The first five atom37 places (N, CA, C, CB, O) and aatype in JSON, in Angstrom:
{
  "aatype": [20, 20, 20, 20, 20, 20, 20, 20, 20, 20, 20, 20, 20, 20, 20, 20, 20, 20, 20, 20, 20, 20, 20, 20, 20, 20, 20, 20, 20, 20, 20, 20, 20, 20, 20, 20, 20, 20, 20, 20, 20, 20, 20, 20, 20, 20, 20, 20, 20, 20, 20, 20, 20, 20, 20, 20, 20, 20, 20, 20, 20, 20, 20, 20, 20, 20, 20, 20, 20, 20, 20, 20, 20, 20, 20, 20, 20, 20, 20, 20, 20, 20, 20, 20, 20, 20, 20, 20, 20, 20, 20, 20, 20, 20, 20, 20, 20, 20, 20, 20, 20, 20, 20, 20, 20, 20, 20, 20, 20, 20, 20, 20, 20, 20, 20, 20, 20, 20, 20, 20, 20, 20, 20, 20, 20, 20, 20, 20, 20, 20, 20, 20, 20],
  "atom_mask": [
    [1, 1, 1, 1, 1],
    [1, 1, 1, 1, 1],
    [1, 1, 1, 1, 1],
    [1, 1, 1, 1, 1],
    [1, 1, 1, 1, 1],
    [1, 1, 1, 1, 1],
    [1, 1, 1, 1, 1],
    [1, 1, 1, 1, 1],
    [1, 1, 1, 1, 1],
    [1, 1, 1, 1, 1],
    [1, 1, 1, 1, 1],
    [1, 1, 1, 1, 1],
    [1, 1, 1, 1, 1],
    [1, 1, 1, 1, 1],
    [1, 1, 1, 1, 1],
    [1, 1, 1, 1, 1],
    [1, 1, 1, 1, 1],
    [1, 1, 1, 1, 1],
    [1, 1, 1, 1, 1],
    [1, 1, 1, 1, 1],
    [1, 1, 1, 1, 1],
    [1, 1, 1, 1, 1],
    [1, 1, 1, 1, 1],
    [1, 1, 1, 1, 1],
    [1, 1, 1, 1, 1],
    [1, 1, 1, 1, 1],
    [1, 1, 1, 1, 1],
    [1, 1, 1, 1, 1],
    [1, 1, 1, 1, 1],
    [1, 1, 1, 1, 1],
    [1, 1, 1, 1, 1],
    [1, 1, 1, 1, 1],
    [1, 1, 1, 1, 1],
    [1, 1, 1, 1, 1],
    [1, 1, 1, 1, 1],
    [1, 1, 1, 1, 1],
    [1, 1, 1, 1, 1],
    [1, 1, 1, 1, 1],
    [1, 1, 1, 1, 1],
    [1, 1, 1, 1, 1],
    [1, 1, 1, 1, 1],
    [1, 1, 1, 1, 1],
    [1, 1, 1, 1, 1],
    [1, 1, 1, 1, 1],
    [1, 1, 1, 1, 1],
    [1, 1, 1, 1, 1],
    [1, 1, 1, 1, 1],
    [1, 1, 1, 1, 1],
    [1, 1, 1, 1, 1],
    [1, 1, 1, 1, 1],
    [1, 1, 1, 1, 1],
    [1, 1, 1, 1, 1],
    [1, 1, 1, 1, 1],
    [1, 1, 1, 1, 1],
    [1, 1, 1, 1, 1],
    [1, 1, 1, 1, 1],
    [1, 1, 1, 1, 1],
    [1, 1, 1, 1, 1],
    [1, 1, 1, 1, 1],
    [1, 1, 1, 1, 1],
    [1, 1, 1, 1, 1],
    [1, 1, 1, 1, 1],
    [1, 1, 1, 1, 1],
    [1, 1, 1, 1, 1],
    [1, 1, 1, 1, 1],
    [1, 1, 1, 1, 1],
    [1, 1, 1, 1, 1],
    [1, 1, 1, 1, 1],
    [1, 1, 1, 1, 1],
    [1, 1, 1, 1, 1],
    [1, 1, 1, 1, 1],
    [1, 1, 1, 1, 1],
    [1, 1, 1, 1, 1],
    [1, 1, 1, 1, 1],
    [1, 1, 1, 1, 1],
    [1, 1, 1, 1, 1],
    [1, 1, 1, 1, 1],
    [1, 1, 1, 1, 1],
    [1, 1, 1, 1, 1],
    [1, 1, 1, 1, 1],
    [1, 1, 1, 1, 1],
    [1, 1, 1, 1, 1],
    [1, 1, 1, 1, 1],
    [1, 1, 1, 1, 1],
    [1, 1, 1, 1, 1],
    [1, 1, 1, 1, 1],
    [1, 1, 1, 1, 1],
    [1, 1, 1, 1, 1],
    [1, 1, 1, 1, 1],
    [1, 1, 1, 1, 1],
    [1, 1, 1, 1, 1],
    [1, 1, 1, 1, 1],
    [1, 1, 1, 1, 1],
    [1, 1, 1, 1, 1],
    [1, 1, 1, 1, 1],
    [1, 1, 1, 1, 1],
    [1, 1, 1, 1, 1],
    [1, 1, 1, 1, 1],
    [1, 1, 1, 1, 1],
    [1, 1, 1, 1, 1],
    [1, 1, 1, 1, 1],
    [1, 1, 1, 1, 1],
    [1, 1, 1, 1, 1],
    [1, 1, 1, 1, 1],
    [1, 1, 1, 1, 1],
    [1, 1, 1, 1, 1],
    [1, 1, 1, 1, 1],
    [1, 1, 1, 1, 1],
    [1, 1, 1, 1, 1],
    [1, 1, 1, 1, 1],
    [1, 1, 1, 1, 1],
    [1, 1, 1, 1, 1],
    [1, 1, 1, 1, 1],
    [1, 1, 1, 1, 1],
    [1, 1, 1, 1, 1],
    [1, 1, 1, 1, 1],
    [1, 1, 1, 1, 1],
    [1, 1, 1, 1, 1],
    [1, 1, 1, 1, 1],
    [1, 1, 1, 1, 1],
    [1, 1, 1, 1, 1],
    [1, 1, 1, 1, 1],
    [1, 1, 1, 1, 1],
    [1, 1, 1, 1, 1],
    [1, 1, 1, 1, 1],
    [1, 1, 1, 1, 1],
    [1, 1, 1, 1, 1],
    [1, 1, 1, 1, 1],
    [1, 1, 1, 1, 1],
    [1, 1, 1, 1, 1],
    [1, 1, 1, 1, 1],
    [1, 1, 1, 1, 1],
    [1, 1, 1, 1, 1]
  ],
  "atom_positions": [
    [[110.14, 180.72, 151.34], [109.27, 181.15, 150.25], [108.06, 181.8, 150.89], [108.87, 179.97, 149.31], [107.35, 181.15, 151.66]],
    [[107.8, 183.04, 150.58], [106.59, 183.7, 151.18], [105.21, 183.62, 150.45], [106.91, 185.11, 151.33], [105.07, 183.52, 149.23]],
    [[104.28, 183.67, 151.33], [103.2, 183.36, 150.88], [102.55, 184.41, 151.07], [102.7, 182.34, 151.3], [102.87, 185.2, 151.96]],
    [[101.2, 184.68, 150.02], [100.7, 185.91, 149.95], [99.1, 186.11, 150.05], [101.2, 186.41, 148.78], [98.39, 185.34, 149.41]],
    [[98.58, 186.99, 150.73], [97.33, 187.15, 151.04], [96.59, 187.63, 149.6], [97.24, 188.17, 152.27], [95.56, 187.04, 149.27]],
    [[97.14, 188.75, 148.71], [97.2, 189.26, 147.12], [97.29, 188.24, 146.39], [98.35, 190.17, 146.67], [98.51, 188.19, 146.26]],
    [[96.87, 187.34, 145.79], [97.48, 186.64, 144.74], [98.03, 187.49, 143.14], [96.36, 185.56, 144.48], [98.81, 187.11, 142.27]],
    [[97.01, 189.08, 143.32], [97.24, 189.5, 142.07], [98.07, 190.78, 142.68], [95.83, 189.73, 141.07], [97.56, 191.85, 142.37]],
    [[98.8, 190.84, 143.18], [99.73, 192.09, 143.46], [100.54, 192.27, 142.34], [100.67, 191.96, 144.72], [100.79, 191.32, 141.6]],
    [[101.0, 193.46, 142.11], [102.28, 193.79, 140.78], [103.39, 193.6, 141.78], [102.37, 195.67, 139.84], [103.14, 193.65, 142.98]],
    [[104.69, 193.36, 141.27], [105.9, 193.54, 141.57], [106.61, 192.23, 140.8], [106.05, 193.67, 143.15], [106.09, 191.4, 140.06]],
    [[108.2, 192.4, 141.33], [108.88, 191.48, 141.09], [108.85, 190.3, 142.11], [110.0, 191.99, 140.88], [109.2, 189.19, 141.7]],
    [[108.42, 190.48, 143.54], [107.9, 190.27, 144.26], [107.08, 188.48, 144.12], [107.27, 191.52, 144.3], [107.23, 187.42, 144.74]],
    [[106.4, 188.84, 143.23], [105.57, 187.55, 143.63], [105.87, 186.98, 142.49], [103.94, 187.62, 143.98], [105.63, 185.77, 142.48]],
    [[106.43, 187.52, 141.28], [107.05, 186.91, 139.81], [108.43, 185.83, 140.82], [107.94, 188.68, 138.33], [108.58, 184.62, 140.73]],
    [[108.98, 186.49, 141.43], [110.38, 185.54, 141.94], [109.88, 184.67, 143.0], [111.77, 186.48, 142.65], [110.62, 183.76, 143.38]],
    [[108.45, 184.83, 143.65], [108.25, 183.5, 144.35], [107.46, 182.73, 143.66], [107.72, 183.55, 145.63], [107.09, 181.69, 144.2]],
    [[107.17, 182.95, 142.78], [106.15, 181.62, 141.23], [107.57, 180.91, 141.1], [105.36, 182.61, 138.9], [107.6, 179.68, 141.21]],
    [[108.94, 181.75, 140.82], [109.85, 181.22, 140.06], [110.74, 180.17, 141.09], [110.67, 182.43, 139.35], [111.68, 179.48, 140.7]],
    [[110.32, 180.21, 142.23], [110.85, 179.44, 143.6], [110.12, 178.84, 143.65], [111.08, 179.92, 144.86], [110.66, 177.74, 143.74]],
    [[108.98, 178.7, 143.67], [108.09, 177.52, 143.84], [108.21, 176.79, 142.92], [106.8, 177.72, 143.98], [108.01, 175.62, 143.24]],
    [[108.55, 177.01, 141.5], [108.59, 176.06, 140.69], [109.83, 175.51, 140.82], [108.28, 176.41, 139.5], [109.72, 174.36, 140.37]],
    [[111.08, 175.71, 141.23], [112.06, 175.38, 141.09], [112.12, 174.43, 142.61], [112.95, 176.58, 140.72], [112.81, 173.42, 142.51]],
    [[111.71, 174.59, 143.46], [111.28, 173.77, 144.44], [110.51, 172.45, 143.62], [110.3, 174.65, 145.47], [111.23, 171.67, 143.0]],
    [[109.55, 172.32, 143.64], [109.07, 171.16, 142.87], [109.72, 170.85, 142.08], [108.06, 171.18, 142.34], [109.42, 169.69, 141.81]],
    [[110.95, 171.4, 141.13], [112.18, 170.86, 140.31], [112.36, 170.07, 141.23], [113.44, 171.73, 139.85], [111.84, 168.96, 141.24]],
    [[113.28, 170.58, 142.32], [113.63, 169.2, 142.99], [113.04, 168.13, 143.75], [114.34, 169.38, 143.65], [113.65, 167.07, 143.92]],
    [[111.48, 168.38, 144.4], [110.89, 167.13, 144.58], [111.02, 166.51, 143.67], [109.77, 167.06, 144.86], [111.89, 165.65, 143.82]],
    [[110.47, 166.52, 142.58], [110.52, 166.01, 141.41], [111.31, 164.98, 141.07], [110.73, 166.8, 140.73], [111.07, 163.77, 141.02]],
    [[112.48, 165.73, 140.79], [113.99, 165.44, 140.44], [113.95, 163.6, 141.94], [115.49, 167.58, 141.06], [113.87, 162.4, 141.69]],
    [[114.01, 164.12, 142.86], [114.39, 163.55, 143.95], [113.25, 162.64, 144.5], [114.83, 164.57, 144.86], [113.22, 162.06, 145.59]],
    [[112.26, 162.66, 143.44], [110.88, 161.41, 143.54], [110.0, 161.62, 145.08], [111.72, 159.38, 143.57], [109.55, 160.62, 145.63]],
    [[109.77, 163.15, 145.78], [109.74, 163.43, 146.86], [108.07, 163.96, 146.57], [111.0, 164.35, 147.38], [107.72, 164.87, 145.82]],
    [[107.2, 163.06, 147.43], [105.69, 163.65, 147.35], [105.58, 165.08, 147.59], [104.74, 162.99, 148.41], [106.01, 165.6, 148.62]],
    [[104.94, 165.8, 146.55], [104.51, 166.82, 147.1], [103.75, 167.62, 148.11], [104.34, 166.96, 146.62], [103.76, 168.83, 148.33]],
    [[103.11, 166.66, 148.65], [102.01, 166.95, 149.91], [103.15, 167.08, 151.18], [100.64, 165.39, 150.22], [102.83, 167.53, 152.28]],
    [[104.51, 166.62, 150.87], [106.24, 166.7, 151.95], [106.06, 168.51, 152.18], [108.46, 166.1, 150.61], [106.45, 168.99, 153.24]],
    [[105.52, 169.34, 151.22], [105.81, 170.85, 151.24], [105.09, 171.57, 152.52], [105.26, 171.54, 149.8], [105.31, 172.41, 153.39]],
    [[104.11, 170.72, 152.07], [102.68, 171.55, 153.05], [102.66, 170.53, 154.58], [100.56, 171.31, 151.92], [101.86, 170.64, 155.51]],
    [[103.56, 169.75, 154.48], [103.49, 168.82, 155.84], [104.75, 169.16, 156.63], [103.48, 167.09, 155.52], [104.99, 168.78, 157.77]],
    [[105.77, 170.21, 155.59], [106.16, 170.93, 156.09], [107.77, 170.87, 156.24], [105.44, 170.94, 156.98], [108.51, 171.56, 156.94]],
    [[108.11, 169.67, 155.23], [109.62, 169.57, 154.67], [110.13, 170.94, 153.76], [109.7, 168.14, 153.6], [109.53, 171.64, 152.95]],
    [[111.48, 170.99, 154.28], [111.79, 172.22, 154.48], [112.93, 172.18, 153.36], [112.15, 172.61, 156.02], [113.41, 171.06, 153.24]],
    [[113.57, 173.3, 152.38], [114.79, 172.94, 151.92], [116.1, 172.08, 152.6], [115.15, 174.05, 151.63], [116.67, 171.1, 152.12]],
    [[116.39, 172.85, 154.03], [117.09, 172.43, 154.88], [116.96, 170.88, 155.04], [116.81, 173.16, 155.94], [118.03, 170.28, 155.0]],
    [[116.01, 170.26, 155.18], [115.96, 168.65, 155.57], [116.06, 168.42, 154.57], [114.89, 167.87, 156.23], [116.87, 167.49, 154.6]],
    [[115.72, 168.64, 153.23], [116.52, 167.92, 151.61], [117.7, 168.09, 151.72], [116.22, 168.59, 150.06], [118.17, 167.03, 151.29]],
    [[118.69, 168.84, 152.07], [119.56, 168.84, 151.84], [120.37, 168.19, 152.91], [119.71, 169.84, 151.46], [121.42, 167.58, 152.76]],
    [[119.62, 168.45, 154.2], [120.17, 167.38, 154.87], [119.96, 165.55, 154.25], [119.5, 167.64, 156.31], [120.94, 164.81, 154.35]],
    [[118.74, 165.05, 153.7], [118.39, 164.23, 153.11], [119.68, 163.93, 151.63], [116.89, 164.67, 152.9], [119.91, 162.84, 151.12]],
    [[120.13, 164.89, 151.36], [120.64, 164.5, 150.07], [122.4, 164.01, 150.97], [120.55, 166.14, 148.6], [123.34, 163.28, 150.63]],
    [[122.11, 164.91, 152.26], [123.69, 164.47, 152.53], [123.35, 162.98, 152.79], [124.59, 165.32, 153.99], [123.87, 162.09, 152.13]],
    [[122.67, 162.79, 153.55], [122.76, 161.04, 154.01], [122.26, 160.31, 153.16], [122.02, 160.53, 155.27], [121.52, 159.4, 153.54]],
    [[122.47, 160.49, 151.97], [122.42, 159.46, 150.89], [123.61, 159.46, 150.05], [121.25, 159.66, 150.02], [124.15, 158.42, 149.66]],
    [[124.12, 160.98, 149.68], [125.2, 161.07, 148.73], [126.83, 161.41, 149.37], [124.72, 162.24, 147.73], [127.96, 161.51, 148.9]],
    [[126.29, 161.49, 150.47], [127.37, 162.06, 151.27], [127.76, 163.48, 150.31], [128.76, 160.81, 151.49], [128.98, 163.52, 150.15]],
    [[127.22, 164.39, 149.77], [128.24, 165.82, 149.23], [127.09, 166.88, 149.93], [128.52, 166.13, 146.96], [125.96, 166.41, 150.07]],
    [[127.25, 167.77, 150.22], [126.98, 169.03, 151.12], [126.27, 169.49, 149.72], [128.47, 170.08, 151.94], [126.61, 169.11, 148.6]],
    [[125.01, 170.55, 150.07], [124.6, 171.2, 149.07], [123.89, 172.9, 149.81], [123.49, 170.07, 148.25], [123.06, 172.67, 150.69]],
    [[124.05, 173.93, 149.64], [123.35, 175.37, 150.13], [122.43, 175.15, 149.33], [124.06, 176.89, 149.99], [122.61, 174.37, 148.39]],
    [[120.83, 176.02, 149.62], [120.24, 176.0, 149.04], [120.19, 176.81, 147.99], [119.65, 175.89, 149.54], [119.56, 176.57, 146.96]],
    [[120.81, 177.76, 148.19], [121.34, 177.9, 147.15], [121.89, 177.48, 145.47], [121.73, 178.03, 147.64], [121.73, 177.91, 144.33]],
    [[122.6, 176.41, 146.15], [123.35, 176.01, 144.65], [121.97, 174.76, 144.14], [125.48, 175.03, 144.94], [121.79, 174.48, 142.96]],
    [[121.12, 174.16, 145.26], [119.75, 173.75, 144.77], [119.23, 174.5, 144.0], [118.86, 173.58, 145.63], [119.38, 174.1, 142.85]],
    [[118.55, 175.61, 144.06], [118.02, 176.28, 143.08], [118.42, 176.75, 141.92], [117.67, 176.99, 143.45], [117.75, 177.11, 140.95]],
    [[120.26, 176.69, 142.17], [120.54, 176.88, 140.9], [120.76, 175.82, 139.71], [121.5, 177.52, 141.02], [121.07, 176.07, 138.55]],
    [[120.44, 174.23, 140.46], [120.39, 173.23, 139.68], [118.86, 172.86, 139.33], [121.16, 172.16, 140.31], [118.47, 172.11, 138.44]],
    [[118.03, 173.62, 140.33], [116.57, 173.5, 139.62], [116.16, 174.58, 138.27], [115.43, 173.84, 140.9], [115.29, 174.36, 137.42]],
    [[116.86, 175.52, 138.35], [116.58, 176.17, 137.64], [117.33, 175.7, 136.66], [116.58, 177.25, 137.98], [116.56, 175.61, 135.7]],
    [[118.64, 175.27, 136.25], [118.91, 174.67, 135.35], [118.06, 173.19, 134.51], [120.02, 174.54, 135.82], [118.13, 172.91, 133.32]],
    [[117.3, 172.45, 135.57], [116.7, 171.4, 134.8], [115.47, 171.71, 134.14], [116.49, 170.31, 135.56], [114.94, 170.99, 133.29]],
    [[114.79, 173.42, 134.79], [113.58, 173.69, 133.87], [114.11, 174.36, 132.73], [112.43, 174.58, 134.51], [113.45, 174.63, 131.73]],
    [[115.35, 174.63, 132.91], [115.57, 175.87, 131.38], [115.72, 174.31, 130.47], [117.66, 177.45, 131.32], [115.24, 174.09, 129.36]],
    [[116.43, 173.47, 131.21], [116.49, 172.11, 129.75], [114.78, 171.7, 129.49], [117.6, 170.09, 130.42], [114.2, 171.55, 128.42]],
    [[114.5, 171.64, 130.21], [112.78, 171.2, 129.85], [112.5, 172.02, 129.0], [111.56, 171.3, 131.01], [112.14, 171.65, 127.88]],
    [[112.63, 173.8, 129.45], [111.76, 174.56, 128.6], [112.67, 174.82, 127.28], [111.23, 175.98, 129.36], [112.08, 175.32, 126.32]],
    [[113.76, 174.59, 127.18], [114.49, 174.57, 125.85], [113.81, 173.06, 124.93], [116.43, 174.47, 126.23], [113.58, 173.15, 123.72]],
    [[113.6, 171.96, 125.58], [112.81, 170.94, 125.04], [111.31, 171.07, 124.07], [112.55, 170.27, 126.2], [110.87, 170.67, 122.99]],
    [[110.86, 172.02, 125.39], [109.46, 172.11, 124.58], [109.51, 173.07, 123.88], [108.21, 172.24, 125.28], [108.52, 173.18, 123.16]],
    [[110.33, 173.92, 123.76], [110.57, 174.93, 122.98], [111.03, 174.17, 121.11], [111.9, 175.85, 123.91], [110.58, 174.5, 120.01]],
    [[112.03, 173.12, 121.5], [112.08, 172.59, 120.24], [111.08, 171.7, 119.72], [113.14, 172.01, 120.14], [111.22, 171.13, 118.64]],
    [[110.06, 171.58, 120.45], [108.81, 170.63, 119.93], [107.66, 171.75, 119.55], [108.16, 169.4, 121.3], [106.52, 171.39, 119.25]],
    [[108.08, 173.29, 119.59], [107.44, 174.12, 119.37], [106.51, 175.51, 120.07], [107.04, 173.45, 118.94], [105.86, 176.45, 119.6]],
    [[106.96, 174.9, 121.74], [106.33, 175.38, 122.31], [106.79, 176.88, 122.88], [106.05, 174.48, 123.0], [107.95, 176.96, 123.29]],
    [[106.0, 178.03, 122.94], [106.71, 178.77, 122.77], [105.92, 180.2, 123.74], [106.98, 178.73, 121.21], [105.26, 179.74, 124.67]],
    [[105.89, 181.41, 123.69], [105.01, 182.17, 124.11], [103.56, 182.08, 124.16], [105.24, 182.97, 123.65], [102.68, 182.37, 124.98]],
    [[103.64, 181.52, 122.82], [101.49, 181.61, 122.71], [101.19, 180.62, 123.14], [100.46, 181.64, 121.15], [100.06, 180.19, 122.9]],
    [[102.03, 179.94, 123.88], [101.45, 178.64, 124.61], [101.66, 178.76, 126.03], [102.13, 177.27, 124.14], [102.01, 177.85, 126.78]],
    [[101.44, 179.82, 126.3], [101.71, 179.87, 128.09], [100.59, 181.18, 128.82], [103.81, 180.48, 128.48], [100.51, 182.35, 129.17]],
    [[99.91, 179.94, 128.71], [98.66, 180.4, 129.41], [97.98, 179.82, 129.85], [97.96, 180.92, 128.96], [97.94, 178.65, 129.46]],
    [[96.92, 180.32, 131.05], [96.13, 179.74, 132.14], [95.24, 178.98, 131.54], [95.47, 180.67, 133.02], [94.99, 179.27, 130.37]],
    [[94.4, 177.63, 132.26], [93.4, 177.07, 131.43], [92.33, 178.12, 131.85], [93.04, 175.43, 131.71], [92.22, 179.08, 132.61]],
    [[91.48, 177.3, 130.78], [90.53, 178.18, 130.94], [89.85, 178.31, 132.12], [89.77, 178.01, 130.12], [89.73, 179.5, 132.4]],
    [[89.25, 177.42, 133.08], [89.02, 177.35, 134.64], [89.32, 178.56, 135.44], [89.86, 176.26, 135.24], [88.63, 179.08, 136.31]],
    [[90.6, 178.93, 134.96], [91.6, 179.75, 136.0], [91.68, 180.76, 135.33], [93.07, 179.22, 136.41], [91.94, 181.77, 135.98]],
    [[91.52, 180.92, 133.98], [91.24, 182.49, 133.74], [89.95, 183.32, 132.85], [92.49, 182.9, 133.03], [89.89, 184.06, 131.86]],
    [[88.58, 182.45, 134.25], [87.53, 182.82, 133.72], [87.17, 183.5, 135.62], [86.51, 181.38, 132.74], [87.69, 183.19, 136.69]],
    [[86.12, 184.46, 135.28], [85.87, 184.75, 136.86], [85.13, 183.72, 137.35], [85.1, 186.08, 137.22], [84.71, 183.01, 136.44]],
    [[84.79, 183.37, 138.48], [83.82, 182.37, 139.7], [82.95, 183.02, 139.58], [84.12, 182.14, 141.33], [83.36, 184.18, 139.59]],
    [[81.4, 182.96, 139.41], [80.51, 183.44, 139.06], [79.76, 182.93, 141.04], [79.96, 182.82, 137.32], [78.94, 183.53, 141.73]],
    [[80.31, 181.99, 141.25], [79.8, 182.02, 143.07], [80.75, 182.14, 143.59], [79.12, 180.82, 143.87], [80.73, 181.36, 144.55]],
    [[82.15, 182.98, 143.54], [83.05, 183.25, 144.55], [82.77, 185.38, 144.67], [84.96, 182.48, 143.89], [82.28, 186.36, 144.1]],
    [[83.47, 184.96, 145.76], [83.86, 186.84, 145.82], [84.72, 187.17, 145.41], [84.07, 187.61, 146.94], [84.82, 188.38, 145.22]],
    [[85.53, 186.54, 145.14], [87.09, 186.51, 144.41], [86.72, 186.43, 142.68], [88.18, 184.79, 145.02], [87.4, 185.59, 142.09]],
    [[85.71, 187.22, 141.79], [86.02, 187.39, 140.85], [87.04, 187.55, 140.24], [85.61, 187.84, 140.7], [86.83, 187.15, 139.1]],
    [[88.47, 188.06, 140.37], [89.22, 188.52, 139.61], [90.31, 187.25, 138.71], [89.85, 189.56, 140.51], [90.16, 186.12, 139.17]],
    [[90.82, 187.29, 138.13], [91.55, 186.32, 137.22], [92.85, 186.87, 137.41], [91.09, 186.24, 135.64], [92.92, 188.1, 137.46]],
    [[94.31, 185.91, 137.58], [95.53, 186.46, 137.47], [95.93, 187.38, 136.16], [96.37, 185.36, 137.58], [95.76, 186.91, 135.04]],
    [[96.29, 188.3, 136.27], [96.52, 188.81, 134.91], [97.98, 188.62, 134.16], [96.23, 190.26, 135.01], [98.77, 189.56, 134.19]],
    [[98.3, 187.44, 133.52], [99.44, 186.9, 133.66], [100.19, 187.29, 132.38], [99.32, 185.48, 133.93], [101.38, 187.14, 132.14]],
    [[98.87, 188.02, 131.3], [99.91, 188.58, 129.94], [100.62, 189.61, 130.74], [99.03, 189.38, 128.35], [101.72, 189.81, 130.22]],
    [[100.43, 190.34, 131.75], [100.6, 191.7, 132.19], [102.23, 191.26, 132.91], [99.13, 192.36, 133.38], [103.22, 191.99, 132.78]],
    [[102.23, 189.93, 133.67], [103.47, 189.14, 134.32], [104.41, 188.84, 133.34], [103.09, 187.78, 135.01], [105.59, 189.16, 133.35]],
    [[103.75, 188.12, 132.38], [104.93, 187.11, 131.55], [106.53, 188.07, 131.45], [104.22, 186.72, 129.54], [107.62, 187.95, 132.01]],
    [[106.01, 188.95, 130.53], [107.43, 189.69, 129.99], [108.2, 189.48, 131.53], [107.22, 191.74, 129.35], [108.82, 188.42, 131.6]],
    [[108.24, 190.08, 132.4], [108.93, 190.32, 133.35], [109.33, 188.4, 133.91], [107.95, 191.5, 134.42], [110.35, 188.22, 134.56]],
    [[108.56, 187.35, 133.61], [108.75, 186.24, 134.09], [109.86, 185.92, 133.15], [107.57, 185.38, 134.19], [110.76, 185.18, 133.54]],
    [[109.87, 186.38, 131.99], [110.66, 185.41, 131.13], [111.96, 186.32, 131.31], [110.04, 185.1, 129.39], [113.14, 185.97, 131.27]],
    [[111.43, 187.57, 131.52], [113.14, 188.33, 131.59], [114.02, 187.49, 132.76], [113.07, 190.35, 132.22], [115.14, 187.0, 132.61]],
    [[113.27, 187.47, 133.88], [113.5, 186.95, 135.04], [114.03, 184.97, 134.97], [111.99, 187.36, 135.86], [114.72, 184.38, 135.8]],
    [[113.45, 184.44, 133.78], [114.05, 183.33, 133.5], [115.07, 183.36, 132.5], [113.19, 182.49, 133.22], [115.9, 182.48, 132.27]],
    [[114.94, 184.29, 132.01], [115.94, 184.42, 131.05], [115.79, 183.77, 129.57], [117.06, 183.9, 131.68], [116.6, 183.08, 128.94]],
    [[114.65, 184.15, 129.27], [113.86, 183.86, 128.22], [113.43, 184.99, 127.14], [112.77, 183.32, 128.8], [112.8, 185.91, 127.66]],
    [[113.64, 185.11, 125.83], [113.16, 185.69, 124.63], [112.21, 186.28, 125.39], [112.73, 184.81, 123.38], [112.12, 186.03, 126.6]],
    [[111.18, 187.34, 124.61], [109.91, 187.64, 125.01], [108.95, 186.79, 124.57], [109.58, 188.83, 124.67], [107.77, 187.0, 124.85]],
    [[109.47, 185.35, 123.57], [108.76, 184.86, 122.96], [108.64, 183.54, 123.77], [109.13, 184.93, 121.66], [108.05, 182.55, 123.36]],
    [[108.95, 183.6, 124.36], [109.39, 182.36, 125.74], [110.64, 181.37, 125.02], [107.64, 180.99, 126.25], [110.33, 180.19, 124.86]],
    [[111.7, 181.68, 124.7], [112.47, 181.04, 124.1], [113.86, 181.14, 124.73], [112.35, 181.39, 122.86], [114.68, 182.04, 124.52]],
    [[114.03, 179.89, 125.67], [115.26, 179.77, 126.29], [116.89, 180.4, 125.45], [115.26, 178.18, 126.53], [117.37, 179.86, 124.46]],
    [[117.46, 181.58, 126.14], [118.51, 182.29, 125.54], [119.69, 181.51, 125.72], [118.67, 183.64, 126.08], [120.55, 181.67, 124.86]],
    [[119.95, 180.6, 126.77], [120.97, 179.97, 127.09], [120.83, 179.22, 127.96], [121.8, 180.55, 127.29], [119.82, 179.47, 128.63]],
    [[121.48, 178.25, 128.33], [121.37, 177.17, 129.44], [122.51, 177.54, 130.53], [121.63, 175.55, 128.78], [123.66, 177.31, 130.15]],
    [[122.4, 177.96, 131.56], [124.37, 178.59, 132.75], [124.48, 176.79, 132.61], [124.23, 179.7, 135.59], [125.44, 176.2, 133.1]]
  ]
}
């Protein structure tokens, strides 16, 4: 997963590593694995080595991400039936006000992202899960 000096660059680019990072923490998550394991520098590779010596079944990381991404589309199909939906996916306010003592004024501009995030999840424009693979 690459990391970026831009936080506000355009592309598909940094929309598909938001969508890896979250699906990464799917599986800490999932697998009750501290998150501070990321930055200390646990790797997909050692989860999956980790998942062999517990379950004994082989996993690519691959087919990981494609089971993380399956447990957020059930989440976001969840909150979707409790209502939650496009107009609810947005930055707090903290994060999309400028730093009045940083140099880094600028704010992510994330109405400008979404469409392309949800195409990319496979989501309505309204953030509304189309199907579950």
């Amino acid at each position: 997963i690459k990391a970026f000096d831009n936080r506000y660059i355009d592309g598909d680019e940094l929309i598909e590593t938001v969508i890896k990072m979250q699906n990464l923490m799917i599986i800490y998550d999932s697998l009750i694995i501290c998150k501070y394991a990321f930055a200390a520098g646990l790797t997909v590779t050692d989860i999956i080595k980790l998942l062999y010596f517990v379950t004994g079944k082989e996993y690519t990381p691959e087919k990981l991400m494609e089971i993380a991404n399956r447990i957020w589309k059930v989440q976001r199909k969840i909150n979707n039936e409790l209502g939650i939906t496009a107009k609810d996916d947005k930055l707090p306010l903290r994060m999309a006000t400028p730093h009045a003592n940083r140099t880094d004024t600028q704010v992510p501009p994330i109405e400008k992202w979404l469409p392309r995030y949800y195409e990319l999840r496979g989501l309505t424009e309204d953030g509304i899960v189309k199907e579950i693979d």
